[in-house]
JSON list of N, CA, C and O and ligand atoms in Angstrom, two decimals:
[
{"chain": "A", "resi": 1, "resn": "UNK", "atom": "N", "xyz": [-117.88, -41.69, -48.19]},
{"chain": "A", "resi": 1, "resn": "UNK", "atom": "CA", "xyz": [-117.68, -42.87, -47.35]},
{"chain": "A", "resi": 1, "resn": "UNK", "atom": "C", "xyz": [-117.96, -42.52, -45.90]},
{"chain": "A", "resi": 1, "resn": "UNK", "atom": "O", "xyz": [-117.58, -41.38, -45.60]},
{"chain": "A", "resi": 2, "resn": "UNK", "atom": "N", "xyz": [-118.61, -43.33, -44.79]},
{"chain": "A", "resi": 2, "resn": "UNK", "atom": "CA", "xyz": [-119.28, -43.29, -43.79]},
{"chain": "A", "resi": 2, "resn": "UNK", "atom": "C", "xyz": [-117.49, -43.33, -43.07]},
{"chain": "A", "resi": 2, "resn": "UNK", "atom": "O", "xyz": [-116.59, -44.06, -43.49]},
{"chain": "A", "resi": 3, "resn": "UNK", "atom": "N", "xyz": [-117.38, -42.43, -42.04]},
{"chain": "A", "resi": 3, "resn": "UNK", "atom": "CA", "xyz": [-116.11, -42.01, -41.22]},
{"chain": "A", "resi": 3, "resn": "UNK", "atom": "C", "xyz": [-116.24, -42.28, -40.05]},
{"chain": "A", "resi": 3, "resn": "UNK", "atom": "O", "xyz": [-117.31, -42.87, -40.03]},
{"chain": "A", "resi": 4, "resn": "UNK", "atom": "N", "xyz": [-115.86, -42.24, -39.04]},
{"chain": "A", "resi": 4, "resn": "UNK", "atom": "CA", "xyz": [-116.08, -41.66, -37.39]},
{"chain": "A", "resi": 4, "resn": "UNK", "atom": "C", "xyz": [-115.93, -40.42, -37.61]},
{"chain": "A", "resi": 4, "resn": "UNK", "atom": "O", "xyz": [-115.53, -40.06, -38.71]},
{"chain": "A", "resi": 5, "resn": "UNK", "atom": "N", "xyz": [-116.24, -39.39, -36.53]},
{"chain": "A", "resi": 5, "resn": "UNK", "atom": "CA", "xyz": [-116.06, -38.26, -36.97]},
{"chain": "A", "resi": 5, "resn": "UNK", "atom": "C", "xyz": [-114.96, -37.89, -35.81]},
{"chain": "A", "resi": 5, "resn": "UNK", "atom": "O", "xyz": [-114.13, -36.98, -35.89]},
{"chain": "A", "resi": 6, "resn": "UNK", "atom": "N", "xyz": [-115.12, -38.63, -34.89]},
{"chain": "A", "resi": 6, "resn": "UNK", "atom": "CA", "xyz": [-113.90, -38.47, -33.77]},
{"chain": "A", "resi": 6, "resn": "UNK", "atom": "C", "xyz": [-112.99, -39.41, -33.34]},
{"chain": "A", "resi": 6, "resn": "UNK", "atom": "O", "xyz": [-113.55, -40.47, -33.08]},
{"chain": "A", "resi": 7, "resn": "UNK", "atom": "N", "xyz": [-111.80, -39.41, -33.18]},
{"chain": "A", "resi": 7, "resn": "UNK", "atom": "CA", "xyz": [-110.60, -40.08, -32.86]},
{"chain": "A", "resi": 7, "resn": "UNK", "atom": "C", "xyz": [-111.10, -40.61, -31.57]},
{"chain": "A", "resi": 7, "resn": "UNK", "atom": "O", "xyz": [-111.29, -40.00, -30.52]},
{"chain": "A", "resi": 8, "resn": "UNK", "atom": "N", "xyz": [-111.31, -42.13, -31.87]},
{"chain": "A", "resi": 8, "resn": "UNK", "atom": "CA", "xyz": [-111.71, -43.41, -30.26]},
{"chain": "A", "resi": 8, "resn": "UNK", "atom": "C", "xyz": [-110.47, -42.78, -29.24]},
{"chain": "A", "resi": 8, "resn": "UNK", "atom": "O", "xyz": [-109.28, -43.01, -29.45]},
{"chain": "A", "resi": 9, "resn": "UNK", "atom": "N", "xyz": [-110.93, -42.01, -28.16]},
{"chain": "A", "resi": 9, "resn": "UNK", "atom": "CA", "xyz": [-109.66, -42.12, -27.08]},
{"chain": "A", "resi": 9, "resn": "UNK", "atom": "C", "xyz": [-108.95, -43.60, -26.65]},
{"chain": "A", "resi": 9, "resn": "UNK", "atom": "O", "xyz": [-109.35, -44.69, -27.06]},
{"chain": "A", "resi": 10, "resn": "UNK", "atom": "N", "xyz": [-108.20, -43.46, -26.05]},
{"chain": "A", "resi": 10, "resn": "UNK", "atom": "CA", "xyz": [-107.51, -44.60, -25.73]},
{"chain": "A", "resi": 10, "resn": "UNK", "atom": "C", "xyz": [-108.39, -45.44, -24.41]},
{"chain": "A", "resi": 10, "resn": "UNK", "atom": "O", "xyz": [-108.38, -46.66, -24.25]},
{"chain": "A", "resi": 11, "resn": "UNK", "atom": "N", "xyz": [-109.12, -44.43, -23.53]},
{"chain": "A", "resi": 11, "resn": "UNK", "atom": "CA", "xyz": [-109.55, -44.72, -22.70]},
{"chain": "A", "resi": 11, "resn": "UNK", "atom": "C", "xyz": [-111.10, -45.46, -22.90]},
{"chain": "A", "resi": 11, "resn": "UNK", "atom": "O", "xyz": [-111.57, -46.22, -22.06]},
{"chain": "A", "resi": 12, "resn": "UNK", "atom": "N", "xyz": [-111.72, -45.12, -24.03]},
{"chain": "A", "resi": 12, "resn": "UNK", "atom": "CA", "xyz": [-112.92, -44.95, -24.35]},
{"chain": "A", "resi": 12, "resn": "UNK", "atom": "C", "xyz": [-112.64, -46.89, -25.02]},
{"chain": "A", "resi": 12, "resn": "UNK", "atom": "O", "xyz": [-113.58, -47.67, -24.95]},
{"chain": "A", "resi": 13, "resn": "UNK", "atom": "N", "xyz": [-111.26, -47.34, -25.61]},
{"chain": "A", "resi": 13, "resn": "UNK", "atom": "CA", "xyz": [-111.18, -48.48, -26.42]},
{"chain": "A", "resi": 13, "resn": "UNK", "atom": "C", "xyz": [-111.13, -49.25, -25.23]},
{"chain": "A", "resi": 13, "resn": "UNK", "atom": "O", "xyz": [-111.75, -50.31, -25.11]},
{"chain": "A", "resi": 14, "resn": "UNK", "atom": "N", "xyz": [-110.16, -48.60, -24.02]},
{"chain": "A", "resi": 14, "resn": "UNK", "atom": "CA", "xyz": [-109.98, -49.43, -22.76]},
{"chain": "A", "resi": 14, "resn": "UNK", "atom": "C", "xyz": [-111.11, -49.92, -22.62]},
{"chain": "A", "resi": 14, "resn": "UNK", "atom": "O", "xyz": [-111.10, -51.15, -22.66]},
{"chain": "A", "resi": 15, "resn": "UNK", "atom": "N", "xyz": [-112.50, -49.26, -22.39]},
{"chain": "A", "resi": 15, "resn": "UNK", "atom": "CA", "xyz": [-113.69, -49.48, -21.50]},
{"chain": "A", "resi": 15, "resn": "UNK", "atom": "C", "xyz": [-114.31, -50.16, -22.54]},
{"chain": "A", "resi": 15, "resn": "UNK", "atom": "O", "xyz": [-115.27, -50.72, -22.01]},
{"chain": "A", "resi": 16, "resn": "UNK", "atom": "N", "xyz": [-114.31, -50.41, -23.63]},
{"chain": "A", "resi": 16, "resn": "UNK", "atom": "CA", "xyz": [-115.11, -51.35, -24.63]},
{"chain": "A", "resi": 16, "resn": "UNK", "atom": "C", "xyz": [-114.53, -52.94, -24.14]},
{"chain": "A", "resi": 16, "resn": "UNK", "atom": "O", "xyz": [-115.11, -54.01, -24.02]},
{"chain": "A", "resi": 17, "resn": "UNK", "atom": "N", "xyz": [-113.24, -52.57, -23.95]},
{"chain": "A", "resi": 17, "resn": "UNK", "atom": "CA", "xyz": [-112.39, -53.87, -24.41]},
{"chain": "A", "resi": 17, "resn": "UNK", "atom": "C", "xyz": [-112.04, -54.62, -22.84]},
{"chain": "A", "resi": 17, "resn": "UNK", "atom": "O", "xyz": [-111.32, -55.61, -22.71]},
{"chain": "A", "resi": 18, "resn": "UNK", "atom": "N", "xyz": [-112.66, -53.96, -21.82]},
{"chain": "A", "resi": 18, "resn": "UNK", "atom": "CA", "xyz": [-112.36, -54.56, -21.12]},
{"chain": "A", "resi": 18, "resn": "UNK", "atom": "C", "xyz": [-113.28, -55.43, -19.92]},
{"chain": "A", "resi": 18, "resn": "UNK", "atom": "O", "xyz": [-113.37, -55.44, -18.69]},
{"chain": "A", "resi": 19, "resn": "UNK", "atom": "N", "xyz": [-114.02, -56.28, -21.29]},
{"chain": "A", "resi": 19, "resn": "UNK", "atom": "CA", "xyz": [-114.76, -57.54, -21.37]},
{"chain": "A", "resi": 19, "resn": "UNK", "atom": "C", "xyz": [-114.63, -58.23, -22.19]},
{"chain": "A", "resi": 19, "resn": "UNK", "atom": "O", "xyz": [-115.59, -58.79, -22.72]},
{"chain": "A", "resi": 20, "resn": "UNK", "atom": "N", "xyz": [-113.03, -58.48, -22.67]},
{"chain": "A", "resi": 20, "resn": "UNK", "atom": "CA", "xyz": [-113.01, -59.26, -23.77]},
{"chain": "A", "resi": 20, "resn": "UNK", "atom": "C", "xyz": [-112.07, -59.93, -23.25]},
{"chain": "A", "resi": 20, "resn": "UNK", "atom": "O", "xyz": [-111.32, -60.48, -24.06]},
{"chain": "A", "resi": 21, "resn": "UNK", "atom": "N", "xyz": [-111.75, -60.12, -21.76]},
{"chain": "A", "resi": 21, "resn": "UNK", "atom": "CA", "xyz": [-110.63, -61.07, -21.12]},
{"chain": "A", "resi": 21, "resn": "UNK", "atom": "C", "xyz": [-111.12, -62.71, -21.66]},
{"chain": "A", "resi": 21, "resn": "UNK", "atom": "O", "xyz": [-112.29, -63.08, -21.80]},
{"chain": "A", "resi": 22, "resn": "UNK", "atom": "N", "xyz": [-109.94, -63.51, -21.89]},
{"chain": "A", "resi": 22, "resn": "UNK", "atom": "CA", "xyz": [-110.64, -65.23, -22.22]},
{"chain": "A", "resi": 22, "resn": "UNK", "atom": "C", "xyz": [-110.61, -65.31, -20.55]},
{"chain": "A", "resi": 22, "resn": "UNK", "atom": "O", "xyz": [-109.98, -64.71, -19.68]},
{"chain": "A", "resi": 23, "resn": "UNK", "atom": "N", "xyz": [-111.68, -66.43, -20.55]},
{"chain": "A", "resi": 23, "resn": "UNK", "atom": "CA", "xyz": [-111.14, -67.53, -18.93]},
{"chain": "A", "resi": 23, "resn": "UNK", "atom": "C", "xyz": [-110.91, -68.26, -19.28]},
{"chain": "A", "resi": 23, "resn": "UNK", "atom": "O", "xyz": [-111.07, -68.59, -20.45]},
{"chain": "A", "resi": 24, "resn": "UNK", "atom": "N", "xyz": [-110.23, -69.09, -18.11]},
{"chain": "A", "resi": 24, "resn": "UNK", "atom": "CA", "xyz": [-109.82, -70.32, -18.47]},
{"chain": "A", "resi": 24, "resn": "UNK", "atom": "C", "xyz": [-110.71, -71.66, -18.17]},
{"chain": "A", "resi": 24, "resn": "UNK", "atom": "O", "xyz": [-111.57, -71.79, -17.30]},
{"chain": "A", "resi": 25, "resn": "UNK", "atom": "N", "xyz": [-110.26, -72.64, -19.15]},
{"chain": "A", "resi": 25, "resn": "UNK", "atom": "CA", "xyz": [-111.47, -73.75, -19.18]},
{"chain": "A", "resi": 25, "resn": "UNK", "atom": "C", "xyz": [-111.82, -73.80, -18.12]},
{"chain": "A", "resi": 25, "resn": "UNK", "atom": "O", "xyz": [-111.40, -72.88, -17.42]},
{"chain": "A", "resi": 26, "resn": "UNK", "atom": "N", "xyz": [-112.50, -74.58, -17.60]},
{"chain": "A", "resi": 26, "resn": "UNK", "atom": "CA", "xyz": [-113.27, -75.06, -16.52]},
{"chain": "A", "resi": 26, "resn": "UNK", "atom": "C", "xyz": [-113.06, -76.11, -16.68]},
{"chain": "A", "resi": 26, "resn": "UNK", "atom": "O", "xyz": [-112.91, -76.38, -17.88]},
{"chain": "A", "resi": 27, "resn": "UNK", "atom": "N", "xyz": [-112.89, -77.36, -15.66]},
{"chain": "A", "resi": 27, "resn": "UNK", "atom": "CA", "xyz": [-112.38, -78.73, -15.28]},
{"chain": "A", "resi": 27, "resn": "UNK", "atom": "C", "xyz": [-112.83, -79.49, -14.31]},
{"chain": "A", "resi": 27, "resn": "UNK", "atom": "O", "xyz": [-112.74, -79.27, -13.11]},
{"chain": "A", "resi": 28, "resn": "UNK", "atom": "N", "xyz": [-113.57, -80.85, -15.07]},
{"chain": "A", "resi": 28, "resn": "UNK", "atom": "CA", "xyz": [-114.04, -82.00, -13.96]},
{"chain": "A", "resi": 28, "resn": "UNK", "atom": "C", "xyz": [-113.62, -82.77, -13.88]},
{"chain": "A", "resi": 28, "resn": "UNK", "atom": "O", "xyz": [-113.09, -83.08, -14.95]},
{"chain": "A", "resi": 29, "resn": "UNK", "atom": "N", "xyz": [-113.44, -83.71, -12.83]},
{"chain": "A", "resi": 29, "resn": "UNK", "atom": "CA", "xyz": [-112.55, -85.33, -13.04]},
{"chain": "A", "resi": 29, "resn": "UNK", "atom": "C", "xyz": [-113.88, -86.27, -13.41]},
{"chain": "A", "resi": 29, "resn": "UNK", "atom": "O", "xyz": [-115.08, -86.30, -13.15]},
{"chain": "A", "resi": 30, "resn": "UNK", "atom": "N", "xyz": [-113.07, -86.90, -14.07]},
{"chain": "A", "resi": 30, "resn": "UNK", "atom": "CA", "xyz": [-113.78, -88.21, -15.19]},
{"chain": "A", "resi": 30, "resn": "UNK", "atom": "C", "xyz": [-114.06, -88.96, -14.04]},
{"chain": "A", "resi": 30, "resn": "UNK", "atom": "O", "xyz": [-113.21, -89.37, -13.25]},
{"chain": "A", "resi": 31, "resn": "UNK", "atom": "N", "xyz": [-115.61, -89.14, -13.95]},
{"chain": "A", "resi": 31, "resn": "UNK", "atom": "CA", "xyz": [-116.38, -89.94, -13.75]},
{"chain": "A", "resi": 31, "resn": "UNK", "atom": "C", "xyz": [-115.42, -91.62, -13.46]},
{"chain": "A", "resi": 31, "resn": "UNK", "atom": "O", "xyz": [-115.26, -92.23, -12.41]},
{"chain": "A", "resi": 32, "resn": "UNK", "atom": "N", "xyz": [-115.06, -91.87, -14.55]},
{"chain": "A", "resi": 32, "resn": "UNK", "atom": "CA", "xyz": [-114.55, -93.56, -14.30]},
{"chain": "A", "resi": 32, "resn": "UNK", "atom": "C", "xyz": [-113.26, -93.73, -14.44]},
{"chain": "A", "resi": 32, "resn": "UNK", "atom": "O", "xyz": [-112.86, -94.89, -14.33]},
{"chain": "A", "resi": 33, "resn": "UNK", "atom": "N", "xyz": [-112.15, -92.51, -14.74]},
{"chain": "A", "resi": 33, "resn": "UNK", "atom": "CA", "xyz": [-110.60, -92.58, -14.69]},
{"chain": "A", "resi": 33, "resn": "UNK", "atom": "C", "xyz": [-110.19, -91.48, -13.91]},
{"chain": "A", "resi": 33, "resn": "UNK", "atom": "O", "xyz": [-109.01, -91.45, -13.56]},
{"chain": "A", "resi": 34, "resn": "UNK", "atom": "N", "xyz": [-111.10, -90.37, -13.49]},
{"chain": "A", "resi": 34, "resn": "UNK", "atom": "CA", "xyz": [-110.14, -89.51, -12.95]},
{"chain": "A", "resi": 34, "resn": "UNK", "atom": "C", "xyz": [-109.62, -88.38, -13.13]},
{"chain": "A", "resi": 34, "resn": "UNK", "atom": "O", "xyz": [-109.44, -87.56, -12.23]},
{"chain": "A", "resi": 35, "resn": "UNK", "atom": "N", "xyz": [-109.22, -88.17, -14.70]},
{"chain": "A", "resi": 35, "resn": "UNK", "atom": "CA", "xyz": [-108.56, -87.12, -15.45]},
{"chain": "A", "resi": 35, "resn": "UNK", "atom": "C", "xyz": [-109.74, -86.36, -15.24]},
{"chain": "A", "resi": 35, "resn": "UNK", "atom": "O", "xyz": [-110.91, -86.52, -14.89]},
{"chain": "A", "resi": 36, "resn": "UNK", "atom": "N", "xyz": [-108.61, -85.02, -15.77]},
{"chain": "A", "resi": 36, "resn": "UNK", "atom": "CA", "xyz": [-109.58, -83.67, -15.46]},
{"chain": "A", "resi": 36, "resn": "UNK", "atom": "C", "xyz": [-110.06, -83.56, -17.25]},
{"chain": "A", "resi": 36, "resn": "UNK", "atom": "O", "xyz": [-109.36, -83.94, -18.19]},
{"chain": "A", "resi": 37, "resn": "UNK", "atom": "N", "xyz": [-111.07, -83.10, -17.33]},
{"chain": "A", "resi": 37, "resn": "UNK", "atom": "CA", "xyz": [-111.18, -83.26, -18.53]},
{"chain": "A", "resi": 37, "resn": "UNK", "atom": "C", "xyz": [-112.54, -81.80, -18.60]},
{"chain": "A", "resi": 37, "resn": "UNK", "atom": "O", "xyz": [-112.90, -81.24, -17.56]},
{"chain": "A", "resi": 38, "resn": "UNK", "atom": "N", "xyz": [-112.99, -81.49, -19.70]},
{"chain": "A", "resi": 38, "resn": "UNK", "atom": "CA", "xyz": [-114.31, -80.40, -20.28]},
{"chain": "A", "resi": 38, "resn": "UNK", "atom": "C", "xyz": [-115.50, -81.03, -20.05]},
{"chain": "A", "resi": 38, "resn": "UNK", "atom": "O", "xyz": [-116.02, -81.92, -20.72]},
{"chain": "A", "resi": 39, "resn": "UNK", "atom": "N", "xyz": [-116.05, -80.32, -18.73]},
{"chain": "A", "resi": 39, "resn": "UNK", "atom": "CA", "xyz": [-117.42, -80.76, -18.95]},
{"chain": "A", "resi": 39, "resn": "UNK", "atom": "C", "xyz": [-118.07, -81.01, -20.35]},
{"chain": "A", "resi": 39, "resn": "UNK", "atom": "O", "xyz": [-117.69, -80.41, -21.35]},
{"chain": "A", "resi": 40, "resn": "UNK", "atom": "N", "xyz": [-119.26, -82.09, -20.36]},
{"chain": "A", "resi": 40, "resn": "UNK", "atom": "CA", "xyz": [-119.85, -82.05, -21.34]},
{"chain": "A", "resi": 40, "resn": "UNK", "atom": "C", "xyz": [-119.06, -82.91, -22.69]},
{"chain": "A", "resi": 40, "resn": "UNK", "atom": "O", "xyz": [-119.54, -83.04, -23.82]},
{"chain": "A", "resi": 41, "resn": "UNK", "atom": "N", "xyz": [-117.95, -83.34, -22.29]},
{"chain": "A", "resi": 41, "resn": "UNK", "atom": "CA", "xyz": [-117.24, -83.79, -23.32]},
{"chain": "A", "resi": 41, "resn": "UNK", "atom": "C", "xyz": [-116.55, -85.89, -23.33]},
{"chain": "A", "resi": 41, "resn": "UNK", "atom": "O", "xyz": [-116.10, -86.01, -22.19]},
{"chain": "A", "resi": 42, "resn": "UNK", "atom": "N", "xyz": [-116.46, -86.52, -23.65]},
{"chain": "A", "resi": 42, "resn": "UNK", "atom": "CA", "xyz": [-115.56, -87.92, -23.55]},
{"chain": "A", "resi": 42, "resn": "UNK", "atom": "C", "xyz": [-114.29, -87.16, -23.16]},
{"chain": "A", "resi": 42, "resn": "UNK", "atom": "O", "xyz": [-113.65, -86.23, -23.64]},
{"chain": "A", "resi": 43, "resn": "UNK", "atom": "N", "xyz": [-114.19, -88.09, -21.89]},
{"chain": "A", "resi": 43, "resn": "UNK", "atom": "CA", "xyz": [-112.81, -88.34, -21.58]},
{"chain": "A", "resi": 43, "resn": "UNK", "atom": "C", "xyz": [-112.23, -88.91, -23.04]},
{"chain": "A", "resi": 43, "resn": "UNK", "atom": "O", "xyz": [-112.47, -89.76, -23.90]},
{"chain": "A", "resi": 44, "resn": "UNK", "atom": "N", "xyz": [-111.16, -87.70, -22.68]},
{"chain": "A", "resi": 44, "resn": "UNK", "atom": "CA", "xyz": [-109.75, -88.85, -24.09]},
{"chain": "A", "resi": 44, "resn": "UNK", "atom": "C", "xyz": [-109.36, -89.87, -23.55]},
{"chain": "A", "resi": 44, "resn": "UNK", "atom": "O", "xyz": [-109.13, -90.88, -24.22]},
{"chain": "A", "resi": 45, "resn": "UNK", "atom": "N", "xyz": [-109.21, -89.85, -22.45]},
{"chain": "A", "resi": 45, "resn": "UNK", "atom": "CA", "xyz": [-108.14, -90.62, -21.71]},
{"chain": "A", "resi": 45, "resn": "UNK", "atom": "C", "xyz": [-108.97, -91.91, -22.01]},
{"chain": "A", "resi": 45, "resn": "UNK", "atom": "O", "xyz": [-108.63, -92.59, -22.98]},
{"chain": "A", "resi": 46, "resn": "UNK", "atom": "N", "xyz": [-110.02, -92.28, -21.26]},
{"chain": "A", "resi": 46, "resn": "UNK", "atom": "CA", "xyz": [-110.94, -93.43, -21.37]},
{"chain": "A", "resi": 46, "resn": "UNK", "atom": "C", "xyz": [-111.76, -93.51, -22.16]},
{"chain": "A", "resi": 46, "resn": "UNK", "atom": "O", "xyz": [-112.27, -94.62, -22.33]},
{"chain": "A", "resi": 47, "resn": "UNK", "atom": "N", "xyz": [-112.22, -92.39, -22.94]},
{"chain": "A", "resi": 47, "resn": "UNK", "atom": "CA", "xyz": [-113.10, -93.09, -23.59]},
{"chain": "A", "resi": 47, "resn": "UNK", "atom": "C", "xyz": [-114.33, -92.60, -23.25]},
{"chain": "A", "resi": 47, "resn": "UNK", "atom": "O", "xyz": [-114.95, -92.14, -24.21]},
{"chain": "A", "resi": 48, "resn": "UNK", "atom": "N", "xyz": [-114.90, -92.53, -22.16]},
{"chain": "A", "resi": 48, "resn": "UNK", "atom": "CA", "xyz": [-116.24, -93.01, -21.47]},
{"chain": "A", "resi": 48, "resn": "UNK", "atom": "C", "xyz": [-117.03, -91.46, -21.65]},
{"chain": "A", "resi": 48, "resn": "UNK", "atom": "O", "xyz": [-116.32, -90.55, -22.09]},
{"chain": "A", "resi": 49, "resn": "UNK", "atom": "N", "xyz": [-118.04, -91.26, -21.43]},
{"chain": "A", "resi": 49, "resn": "UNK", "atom": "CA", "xyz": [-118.99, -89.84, -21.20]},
{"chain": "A", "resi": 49, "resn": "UNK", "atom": "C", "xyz": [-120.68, -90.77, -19.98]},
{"chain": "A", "resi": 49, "resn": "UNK", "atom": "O", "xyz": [-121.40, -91.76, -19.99]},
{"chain": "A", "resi": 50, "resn": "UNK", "atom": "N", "xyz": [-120.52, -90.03, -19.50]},
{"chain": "A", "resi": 50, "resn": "UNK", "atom": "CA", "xyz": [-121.92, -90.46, -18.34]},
{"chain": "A", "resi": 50, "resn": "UNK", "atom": "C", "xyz": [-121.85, -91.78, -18.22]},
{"chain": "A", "resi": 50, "resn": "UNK", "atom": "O", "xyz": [-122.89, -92.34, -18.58]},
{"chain": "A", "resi": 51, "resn": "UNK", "atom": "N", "xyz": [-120.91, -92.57, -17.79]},
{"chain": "A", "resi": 51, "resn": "UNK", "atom": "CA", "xyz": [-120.75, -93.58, -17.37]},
{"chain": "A", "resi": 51, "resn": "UNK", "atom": "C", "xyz": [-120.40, -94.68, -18.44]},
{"chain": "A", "resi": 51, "resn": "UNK", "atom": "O", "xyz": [-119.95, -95.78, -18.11]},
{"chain": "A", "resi": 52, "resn": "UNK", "atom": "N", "xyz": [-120.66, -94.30, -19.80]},
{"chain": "A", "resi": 52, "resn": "UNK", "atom": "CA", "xyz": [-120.58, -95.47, -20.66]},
{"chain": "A", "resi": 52, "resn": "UNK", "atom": "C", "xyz": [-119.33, -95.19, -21.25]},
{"chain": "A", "resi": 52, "resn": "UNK", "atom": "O", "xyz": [-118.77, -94.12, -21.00]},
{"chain": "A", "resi": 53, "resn": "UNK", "atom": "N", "xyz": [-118.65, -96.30, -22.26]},
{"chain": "A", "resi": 53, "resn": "UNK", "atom": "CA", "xyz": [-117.52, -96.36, -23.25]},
{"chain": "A", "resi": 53, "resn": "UNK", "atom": "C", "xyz": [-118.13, -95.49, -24.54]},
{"chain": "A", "resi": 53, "resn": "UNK", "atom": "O", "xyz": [-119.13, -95.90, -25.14]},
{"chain": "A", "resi": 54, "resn": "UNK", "atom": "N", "xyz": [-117.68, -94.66, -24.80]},
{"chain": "A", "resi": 54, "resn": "UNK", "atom": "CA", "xyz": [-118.19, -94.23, -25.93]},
{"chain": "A", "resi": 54, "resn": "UNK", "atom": "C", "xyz": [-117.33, -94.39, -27.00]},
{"chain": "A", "resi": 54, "resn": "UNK", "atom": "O", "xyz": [-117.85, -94.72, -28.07]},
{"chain": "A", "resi": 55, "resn": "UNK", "atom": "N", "xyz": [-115.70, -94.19, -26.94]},
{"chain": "A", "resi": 55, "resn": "UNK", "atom": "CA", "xyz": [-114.97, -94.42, -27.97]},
{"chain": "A", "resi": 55, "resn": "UNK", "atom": "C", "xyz": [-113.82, -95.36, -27.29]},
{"chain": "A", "resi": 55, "resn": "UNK", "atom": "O", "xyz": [-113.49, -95.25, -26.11]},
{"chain": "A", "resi": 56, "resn": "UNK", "atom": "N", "xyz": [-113.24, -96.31, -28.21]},
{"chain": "A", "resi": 56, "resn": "UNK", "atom": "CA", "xyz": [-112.45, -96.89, -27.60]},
{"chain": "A", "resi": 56, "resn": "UNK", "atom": "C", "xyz": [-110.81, -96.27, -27.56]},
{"chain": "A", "resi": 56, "resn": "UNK", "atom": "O", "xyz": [-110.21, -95.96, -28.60]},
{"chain": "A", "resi": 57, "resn": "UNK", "atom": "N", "xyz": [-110.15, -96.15, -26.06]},
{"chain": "A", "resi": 57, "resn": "UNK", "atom": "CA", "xyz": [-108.83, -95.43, -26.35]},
{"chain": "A", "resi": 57, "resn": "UNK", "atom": "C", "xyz": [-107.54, -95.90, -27.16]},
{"chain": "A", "resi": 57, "resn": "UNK", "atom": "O", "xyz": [-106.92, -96.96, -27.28]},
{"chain": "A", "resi": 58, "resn": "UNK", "atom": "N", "xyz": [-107.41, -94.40, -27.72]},
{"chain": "A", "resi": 58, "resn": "UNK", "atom": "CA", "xyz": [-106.18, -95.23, -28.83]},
{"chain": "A", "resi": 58, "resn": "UNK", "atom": "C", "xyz": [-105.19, -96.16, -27.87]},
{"chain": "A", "resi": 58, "resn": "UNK", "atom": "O", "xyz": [-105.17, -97.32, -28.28]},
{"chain": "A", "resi": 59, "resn": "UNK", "atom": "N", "xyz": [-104.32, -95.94, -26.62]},
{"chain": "A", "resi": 59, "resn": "UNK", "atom": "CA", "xyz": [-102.77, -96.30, -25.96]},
{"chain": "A", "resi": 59, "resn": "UNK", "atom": "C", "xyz": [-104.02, -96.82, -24.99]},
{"chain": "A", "resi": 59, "resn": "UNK", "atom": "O", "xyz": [-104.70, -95.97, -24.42]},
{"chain": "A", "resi": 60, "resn": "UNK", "atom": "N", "xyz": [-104.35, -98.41, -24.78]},
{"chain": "A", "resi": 60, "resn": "UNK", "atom": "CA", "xyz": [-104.83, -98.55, -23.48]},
{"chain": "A", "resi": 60, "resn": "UNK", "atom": "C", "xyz": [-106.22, -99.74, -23.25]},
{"chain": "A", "resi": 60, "resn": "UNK", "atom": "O", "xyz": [-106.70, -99.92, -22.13]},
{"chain": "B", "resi": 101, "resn": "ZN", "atom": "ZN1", "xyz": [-111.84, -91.06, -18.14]}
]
C-alpha cells in the first residue's frame, strides 16, 4: 500500500492550510427595496433581480 514516507510536520500542514480561510459574503443593496442581499441573486425580500419582479414575495 502507497504510504507517506514522512510524518506532515505541523508547520508544513500550517502552510498548506493557510489558504483555506472562508470570507465572508459580499453584499449589495437591492436595486428597488434596499436590502442587502448576494450579488447576482433576487432579492427575497422583493422579489425583483435587474430591475424587474421576478418572483412574487411570500409576506408583502
Ligand atoms: Zn429588494
Amino acid at each position: 500500500m502507497a504510504n507517506p514516507k514522512r510524518k506532515l510536520s505541523r508547520a508544513s500542514k500550517g502552510h498548506r492550510r493557510a489558504h483555506l480561510a472562508l470570507t465572508r459574503a459580499q453584499l449589495v443593496r437591492c436595486t428597488h427595496c434596499g436590502a442587502m442581499i448576494r450579488p447576482h441573486t433576487i432579492c427575497k425580500a422583493c422579489g425583483h433581480y435587474r430591475g424587474r419582479q421576478i418572483v412574487v414575495a411570500e409576506n408583502g
